PDB file of C-alpha atoms in Angstrom:
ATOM      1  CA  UNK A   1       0.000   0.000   0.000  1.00 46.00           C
ATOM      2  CA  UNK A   2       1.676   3.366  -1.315  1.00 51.00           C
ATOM      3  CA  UNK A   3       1.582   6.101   1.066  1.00 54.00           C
ATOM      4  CA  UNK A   4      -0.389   8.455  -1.260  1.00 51.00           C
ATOM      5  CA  UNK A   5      -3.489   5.603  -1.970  1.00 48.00           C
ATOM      6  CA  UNK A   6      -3.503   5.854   2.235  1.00 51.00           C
ATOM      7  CA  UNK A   7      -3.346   9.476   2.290  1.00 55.00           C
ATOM      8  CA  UNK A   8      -6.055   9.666  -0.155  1.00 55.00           C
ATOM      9  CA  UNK A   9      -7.973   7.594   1.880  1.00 52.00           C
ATOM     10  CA  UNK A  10      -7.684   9.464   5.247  1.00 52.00           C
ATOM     11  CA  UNK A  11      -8.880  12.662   3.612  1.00 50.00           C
ATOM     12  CA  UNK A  12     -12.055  11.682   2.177  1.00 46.00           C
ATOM     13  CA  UNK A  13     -13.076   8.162   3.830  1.00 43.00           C
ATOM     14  CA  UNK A  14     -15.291   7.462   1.092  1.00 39.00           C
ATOM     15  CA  UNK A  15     -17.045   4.025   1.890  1.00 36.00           C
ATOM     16  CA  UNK A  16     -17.766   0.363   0.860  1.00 38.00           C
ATOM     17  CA  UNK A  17     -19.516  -2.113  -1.286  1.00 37.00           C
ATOM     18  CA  UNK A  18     -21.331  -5.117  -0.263  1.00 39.00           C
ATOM     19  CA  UNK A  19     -24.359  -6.920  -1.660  1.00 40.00           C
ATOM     20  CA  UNK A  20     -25.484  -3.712  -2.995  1.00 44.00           C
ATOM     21  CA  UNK A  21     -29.226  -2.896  -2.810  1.00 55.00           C
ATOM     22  CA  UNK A  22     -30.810  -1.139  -5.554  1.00 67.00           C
ATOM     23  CA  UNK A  23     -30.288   2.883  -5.411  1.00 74.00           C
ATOM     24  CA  UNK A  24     -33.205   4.664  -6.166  1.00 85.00           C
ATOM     25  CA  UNK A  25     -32.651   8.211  -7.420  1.00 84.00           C
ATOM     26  CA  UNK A  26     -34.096  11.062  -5.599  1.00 87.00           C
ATOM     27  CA  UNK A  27     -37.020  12.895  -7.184  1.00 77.00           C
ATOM     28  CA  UNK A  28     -36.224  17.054  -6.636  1.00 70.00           C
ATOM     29  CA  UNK A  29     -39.341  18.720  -5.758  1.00 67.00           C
ATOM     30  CA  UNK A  30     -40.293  21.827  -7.157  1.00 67.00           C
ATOM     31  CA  UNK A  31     -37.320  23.328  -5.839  1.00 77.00           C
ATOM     32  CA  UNK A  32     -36.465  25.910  -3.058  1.00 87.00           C
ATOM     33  CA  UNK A  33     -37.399  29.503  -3.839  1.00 88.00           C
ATOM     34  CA  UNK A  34     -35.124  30.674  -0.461  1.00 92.00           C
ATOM     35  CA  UNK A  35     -31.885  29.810   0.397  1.00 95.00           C
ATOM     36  CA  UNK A  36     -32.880  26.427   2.656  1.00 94.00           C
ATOM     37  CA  UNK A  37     -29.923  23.728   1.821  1.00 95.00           C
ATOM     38  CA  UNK A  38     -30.568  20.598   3.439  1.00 95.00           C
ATOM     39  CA  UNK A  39     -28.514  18.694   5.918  1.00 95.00           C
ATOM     40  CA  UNK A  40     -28.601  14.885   5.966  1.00 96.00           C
ATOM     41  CA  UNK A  41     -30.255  13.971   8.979  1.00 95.00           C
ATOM     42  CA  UNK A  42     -29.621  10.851  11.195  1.00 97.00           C
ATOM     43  CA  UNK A  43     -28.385   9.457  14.542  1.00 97.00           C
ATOM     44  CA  UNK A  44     -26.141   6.581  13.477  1.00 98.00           C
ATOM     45  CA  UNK A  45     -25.522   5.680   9.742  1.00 97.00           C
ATOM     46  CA  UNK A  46     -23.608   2.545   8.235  1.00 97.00           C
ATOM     47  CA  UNK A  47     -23.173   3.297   4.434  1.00 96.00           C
ATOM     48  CA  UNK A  48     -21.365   0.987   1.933  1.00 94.00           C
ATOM     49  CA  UNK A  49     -19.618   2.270  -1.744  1.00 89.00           C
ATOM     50  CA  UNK A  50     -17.134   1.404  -4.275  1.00 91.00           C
ATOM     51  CA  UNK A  51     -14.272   3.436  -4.771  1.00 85.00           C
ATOM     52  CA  UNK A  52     -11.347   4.200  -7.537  1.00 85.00           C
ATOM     53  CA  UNK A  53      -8.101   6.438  -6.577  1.00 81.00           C
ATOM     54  CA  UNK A  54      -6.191   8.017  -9.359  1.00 88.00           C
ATOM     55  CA  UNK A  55      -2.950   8.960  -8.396  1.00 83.00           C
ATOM     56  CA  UNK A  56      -0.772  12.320  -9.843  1.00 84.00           C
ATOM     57  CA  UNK A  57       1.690   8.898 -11.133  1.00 84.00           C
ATOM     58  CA  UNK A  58      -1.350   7.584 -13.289  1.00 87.00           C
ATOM     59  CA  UNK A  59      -1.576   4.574 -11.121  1.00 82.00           C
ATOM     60  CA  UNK A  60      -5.398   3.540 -10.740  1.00 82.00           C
ATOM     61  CA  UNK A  61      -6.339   1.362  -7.067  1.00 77.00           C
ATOM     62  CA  UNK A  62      -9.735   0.053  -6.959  1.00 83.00           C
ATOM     63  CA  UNK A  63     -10.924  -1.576  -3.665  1.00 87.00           C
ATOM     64  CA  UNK A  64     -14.244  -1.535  -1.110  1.00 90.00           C
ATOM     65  CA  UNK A  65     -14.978   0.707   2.266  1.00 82.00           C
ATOM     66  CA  UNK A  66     -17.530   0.538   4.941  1.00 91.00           C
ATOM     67  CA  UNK A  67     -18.410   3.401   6.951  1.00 94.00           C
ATOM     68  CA  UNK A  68     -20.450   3.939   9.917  1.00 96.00           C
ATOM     69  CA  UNK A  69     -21.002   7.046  11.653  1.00 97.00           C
ATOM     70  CA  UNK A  70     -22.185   9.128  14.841  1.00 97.00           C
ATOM     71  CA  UNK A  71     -23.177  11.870  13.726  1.00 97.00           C
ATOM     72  CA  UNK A  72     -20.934  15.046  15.167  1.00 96.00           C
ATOM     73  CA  UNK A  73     -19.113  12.583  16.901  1.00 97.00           C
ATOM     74  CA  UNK A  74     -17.338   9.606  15.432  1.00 96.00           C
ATOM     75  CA  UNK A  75     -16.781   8.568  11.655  1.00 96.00           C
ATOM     76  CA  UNK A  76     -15.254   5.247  11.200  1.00 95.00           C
ATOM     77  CA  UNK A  77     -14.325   3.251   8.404  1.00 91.00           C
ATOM     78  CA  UNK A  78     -12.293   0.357   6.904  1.00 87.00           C
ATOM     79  CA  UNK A  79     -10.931  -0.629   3.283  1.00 80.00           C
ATOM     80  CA  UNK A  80     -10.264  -3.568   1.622  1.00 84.00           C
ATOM     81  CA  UNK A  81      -8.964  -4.081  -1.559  1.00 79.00           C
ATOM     82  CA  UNK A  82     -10.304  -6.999  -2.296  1.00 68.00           C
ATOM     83  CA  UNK A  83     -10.175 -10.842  -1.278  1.00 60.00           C
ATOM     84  CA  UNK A  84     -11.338  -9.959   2.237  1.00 65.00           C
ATOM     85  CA  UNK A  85      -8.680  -8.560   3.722  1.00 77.00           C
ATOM     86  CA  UNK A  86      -9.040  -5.248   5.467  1.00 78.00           C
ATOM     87  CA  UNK A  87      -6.033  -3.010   4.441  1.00 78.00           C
ATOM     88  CA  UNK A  88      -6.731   0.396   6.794  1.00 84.00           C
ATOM     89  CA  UNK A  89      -9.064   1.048   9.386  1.00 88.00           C
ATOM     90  CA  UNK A  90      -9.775   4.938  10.398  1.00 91.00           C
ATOM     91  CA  UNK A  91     -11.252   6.328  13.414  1.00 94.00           C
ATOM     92  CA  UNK A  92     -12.109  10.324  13.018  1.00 95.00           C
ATOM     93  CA  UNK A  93     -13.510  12.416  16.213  1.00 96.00           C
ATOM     94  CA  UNK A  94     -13.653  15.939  17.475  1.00 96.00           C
ATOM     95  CA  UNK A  95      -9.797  15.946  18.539  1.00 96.00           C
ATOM     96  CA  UNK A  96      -8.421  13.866  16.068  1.00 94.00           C
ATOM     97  CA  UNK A  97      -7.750  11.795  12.690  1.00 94.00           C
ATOM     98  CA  UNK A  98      -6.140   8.610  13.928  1.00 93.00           C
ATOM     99  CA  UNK A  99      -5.892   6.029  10.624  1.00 89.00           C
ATOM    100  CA  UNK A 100      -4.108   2.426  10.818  1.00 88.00           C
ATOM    101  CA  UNK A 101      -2.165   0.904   7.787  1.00 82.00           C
ATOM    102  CA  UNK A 102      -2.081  -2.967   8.005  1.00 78.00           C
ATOM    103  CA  UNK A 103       0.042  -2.873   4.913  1.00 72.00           C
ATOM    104  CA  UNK A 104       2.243  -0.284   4.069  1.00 69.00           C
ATOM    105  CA  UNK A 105       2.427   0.461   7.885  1.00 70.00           C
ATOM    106  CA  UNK A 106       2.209   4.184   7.331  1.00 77.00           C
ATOM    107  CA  UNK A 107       0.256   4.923  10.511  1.00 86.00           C
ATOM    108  CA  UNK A 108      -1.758   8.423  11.141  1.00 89.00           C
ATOM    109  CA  UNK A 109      -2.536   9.577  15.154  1.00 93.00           C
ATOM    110  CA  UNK A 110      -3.009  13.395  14.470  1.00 94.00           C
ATOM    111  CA  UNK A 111      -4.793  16.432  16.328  1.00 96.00           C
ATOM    112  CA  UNK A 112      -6.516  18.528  13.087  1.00 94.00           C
ATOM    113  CA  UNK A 113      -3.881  21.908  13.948  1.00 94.00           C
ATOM    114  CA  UNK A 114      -1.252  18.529  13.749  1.00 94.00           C
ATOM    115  CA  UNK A 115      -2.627  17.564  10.114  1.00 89.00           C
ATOM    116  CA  UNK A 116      -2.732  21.025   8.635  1.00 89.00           C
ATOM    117  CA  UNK A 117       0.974  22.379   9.534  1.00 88.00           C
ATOM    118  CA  UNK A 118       1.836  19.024   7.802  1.00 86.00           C
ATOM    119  CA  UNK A 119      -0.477  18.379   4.755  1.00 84.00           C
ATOM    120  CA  UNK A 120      -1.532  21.961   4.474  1.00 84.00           C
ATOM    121  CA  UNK A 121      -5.397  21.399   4.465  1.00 84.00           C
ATOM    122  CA  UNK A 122      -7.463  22.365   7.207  1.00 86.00           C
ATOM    123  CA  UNK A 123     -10.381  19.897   8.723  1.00 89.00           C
ATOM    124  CA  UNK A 124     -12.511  18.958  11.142  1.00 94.00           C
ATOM    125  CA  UNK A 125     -15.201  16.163  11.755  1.00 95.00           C
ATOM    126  CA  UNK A 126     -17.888  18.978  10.650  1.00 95.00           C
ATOM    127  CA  UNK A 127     -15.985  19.568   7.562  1.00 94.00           C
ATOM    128  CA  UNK A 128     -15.721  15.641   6.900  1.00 92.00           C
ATOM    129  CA  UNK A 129     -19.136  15.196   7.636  1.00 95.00           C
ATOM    130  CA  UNK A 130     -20.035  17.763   5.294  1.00 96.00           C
ATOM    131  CA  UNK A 131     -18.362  17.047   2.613  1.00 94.00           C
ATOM    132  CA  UNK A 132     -19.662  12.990   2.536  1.00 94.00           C
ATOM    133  CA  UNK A 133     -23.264  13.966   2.928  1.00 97.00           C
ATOM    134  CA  UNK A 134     -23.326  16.953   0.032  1.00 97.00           C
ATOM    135  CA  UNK A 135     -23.985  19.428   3.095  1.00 98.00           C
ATOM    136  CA  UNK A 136     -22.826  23.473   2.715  1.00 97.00           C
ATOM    137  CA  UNK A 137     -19.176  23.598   4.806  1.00 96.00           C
ATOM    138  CA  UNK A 138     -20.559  25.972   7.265  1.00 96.00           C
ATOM    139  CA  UNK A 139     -23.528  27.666   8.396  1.00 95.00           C
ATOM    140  CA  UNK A 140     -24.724  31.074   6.506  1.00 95.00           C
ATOM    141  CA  UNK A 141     -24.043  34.241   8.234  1.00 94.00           C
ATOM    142  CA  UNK A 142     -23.738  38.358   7.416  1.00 93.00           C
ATOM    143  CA  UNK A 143     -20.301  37.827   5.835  1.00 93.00           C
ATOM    144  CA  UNK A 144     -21.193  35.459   3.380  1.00 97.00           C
ATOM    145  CA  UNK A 145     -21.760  36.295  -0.655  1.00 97.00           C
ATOM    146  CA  UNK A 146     -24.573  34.349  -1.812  1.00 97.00           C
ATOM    147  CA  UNK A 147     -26.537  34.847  -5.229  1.00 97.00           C
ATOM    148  CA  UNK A 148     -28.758  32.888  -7.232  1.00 96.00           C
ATOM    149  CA  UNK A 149     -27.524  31.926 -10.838  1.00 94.00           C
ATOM    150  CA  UNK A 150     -30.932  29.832 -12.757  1.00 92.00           C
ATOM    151  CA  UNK A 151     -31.841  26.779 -11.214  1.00 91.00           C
ATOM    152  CA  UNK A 152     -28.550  26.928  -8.827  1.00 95.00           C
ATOM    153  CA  UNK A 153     -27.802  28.880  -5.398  1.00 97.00           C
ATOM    154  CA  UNK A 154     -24.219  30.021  -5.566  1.00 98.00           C
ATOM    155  CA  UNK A 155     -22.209  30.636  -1.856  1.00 98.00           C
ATOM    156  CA  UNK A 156     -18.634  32.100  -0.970  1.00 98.00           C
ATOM    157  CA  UNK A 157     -17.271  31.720   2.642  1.00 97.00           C
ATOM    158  CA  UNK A 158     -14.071  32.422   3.950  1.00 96.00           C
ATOM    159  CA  UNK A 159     -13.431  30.351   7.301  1.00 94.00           C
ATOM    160  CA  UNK A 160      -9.986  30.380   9.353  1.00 91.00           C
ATOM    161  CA  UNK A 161      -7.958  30.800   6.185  1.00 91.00           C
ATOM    162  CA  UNK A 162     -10.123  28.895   4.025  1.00 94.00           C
ATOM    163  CA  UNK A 163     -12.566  30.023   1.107  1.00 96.00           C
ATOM    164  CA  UNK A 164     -15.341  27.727   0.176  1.00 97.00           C
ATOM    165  CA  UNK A 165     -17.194  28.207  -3.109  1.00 98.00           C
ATOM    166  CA  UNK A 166     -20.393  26.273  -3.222  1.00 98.00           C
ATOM    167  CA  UNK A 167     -22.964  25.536  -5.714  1.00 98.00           C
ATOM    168  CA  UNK A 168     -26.759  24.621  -4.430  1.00 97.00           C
ATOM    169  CA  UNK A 169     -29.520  22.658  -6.406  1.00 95.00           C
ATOM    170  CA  UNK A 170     -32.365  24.357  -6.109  1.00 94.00           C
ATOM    171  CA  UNK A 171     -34.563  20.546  -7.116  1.00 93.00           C
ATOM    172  CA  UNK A 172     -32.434  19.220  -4.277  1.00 94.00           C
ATOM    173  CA  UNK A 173     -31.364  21.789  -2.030  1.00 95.00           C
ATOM    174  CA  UNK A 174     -28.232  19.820  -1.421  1.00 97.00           C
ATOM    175  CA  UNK A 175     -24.518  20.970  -2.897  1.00 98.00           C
ATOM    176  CA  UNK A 176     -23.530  19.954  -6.389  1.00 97.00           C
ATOM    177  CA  UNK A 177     -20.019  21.344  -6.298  1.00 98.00           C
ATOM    178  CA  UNK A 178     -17.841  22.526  -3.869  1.00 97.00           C
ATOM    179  CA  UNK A 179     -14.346  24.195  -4.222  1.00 96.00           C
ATOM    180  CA  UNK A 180     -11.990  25.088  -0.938  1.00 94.00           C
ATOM    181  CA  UNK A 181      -8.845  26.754  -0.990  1.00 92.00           C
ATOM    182  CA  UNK A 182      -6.690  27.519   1.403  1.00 90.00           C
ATOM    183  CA  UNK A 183      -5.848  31.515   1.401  1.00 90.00           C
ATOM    184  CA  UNK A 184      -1.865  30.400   1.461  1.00 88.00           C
ATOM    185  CA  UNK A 185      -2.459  28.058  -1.569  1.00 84.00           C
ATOM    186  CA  UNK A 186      -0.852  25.296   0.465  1.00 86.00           C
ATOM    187  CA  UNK A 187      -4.014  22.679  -0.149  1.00 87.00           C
ATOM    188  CA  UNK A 188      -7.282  22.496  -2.110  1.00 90.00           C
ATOM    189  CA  UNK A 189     -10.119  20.487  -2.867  1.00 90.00           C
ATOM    190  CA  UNK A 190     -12.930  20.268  -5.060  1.00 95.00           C
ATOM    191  CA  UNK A 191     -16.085  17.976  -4.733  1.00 97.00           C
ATOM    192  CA  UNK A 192     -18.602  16.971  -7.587  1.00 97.00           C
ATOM    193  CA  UNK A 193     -22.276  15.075  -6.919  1.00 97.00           C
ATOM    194  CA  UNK A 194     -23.548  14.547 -10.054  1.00 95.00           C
ATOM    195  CA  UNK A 195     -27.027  12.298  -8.792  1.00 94.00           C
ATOM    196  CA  UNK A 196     -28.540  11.558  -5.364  1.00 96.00           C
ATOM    197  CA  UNK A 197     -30.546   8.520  -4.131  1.00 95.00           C
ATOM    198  CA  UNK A 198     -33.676   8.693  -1.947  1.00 95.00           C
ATOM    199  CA  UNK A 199     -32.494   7.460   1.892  1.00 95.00           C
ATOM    200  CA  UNK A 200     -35.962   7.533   3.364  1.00 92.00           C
ATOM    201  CA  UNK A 201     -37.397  10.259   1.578  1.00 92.00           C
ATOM    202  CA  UNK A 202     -34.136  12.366   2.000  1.00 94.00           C
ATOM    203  CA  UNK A 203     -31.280  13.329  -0.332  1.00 96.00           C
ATOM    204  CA  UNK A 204     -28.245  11.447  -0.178  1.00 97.00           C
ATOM    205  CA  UNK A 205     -25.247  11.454  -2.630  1.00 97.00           C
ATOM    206  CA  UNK A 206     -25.045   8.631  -5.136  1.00 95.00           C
ATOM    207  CA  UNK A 207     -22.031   9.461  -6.808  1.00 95.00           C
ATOM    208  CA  UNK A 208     -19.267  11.834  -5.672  1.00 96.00           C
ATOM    209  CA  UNK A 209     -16.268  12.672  -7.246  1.00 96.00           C
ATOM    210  CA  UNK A 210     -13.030  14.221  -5.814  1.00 94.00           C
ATOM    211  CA  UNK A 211     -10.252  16.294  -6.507  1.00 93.00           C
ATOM    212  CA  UNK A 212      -7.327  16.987  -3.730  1.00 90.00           C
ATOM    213  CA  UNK A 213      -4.184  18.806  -3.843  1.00 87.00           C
ATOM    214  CA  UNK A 214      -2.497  18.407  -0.452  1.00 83.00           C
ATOM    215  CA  UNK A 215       1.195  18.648   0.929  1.00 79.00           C
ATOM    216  CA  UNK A 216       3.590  15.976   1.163  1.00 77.00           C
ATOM    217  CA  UNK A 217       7.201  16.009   2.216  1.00 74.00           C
ATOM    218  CA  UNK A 218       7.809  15.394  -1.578  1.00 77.00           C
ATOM    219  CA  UNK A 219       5.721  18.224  -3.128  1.00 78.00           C
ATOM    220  CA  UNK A 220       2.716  18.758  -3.686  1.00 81.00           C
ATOM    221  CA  UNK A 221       0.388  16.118  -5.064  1.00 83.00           C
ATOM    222  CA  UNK A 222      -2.876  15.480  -6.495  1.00 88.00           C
ATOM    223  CA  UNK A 223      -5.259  12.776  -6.224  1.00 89.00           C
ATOM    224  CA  UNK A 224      -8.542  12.298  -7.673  1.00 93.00           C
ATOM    225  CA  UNK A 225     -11.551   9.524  -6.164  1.00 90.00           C
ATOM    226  CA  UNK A 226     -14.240   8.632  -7.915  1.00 90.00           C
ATOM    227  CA  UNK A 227     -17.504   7.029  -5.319  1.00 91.00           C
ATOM    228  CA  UNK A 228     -20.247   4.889  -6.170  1.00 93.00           C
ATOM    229  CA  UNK A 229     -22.070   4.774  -3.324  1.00 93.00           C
ATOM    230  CA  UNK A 230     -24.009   1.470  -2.953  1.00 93.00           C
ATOM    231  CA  UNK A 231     -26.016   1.590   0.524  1.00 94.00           C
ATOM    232  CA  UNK A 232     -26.585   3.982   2.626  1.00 96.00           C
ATOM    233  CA  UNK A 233     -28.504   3.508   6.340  1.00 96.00           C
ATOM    234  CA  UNK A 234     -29.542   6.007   8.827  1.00 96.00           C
ATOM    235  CA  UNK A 235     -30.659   4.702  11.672  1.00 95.00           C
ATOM    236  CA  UNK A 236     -31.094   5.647  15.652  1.00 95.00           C
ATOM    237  CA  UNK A 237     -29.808   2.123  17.162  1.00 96.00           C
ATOM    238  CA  UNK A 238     -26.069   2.909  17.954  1.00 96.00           C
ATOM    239  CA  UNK A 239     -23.472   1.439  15.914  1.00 96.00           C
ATOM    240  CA  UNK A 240     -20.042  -0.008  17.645  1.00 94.00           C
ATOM    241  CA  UNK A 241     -16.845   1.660  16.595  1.00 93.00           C
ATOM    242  CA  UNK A 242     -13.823  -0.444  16.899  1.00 89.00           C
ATOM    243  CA  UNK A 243     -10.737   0.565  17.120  1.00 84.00           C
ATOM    244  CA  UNK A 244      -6.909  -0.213  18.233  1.00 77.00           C
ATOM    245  CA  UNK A 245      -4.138   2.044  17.676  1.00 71.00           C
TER     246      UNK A 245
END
């Protein structure tokens, strides 16, 4: 396991297949006239997807994730790559990312201030749980530009360094592209949902794509992940989290 395909990994968490149930695309209303994005809702959720990592070297890994989640609390997950065999298991709170690499043994026990002096991309759980669900990276407030372009709600933020550029569905009210870039051009990332399935009547992504440029005591680098998401469960009986650093 290279250290970037990990890397990749840690960042976005992005989740696993099983025996996938049939996704049923969500229906858009008749769209929000004011600026009301939706958050995904739940207590606990276990979600399952496929996942492909293109590396800046042109080499492709394909391989399976399972994530379960409490929400503004935990986010766990593990990969395989196939055959079975679990490859990294991650375990993301308030504090801390803290990621462990059965293979290439490139281990992760960071606080987020940690992660961003070395990687140069700042996050948090919110921002993680954000970004998986299609939710807006932060709460609107007075300093905020937002406008309304056709059929799409357009928002720029600025947060701790950070600007966020987000594009709304109006038929969905959920994001359908989202740029961040650090103000010292040290780390960016950009976020795609092209479709969303209906997870008891609410709007969940189906597909995501990725794009990450990030630090590494090499140079920079740049990674893109493509997720097919292939279950996804709320649900309000808690989930276990295991975990050994």
């Amino acid at each position: 396991m290279n250290r970037f395909f990990a890397f990749s990994l840690l960042i976005f968490l992005v989740l696993s297949a099983g025996c996938a149930k049939k996704v049923v695309l969500y229906e858009g209303d008749q769209g929000m006239t004011d600026f009301t994005p939706r958050n995904a809702d739940y207590d606990y959720l276990n979600a399952k997807a496929k996942i492909v990592i293109e590396e800046e070297s042109g080499k492709i890994t394909r391989g399976t994730l399972s994530l379960r989640a409490k929400k503004d609390s935990v986010l766990w997950f593990t990969m395989s790559p196939g055959m079975g065999m679990e490859a990294i298991r991650g375990f993301f709170t308030q504090e801390k990312i803290q990621i462990r690499d059965r293979i290439g043994r490139d281990d992760v026990n960071l606080t987020y201030q940690e992660f961003e002096r070395l990687y140069g991309l700042k996050l948090s759980l919110e921002i993680f749980q954000n970004v998986l669900w299609a939710n807006i990276p932060h709460p609107v407030d007075y300093q905020d530009r937002l406008v309304r372009i056709g059929k799409k709600f357009e928002l720029t933020q600025v947060r701790d360094g950070v600007r966020y550029f987000t594009k709304v569905e109006t038929s969905t009210a959920k994001v359908a592209e989202l740029t961040s870039n650090s103000l010292d051009d040290r780390g960016s990332f950009l976020a795609s949902f092209p479709k969303f399935m209906d997870v008891n009547s609410q709007p969940f992504p189906a597909e995501a794509l990725f794009k990450l440029m990030y630090q590494l005591p090499e140079g920079s680098q740049n990674t893109i992940i493509h997720v097919e998401w292939t279950s996804i469960e709320p649900t309000s009986a808690p989930l276990s989290f295991p975990f050994r650093f």
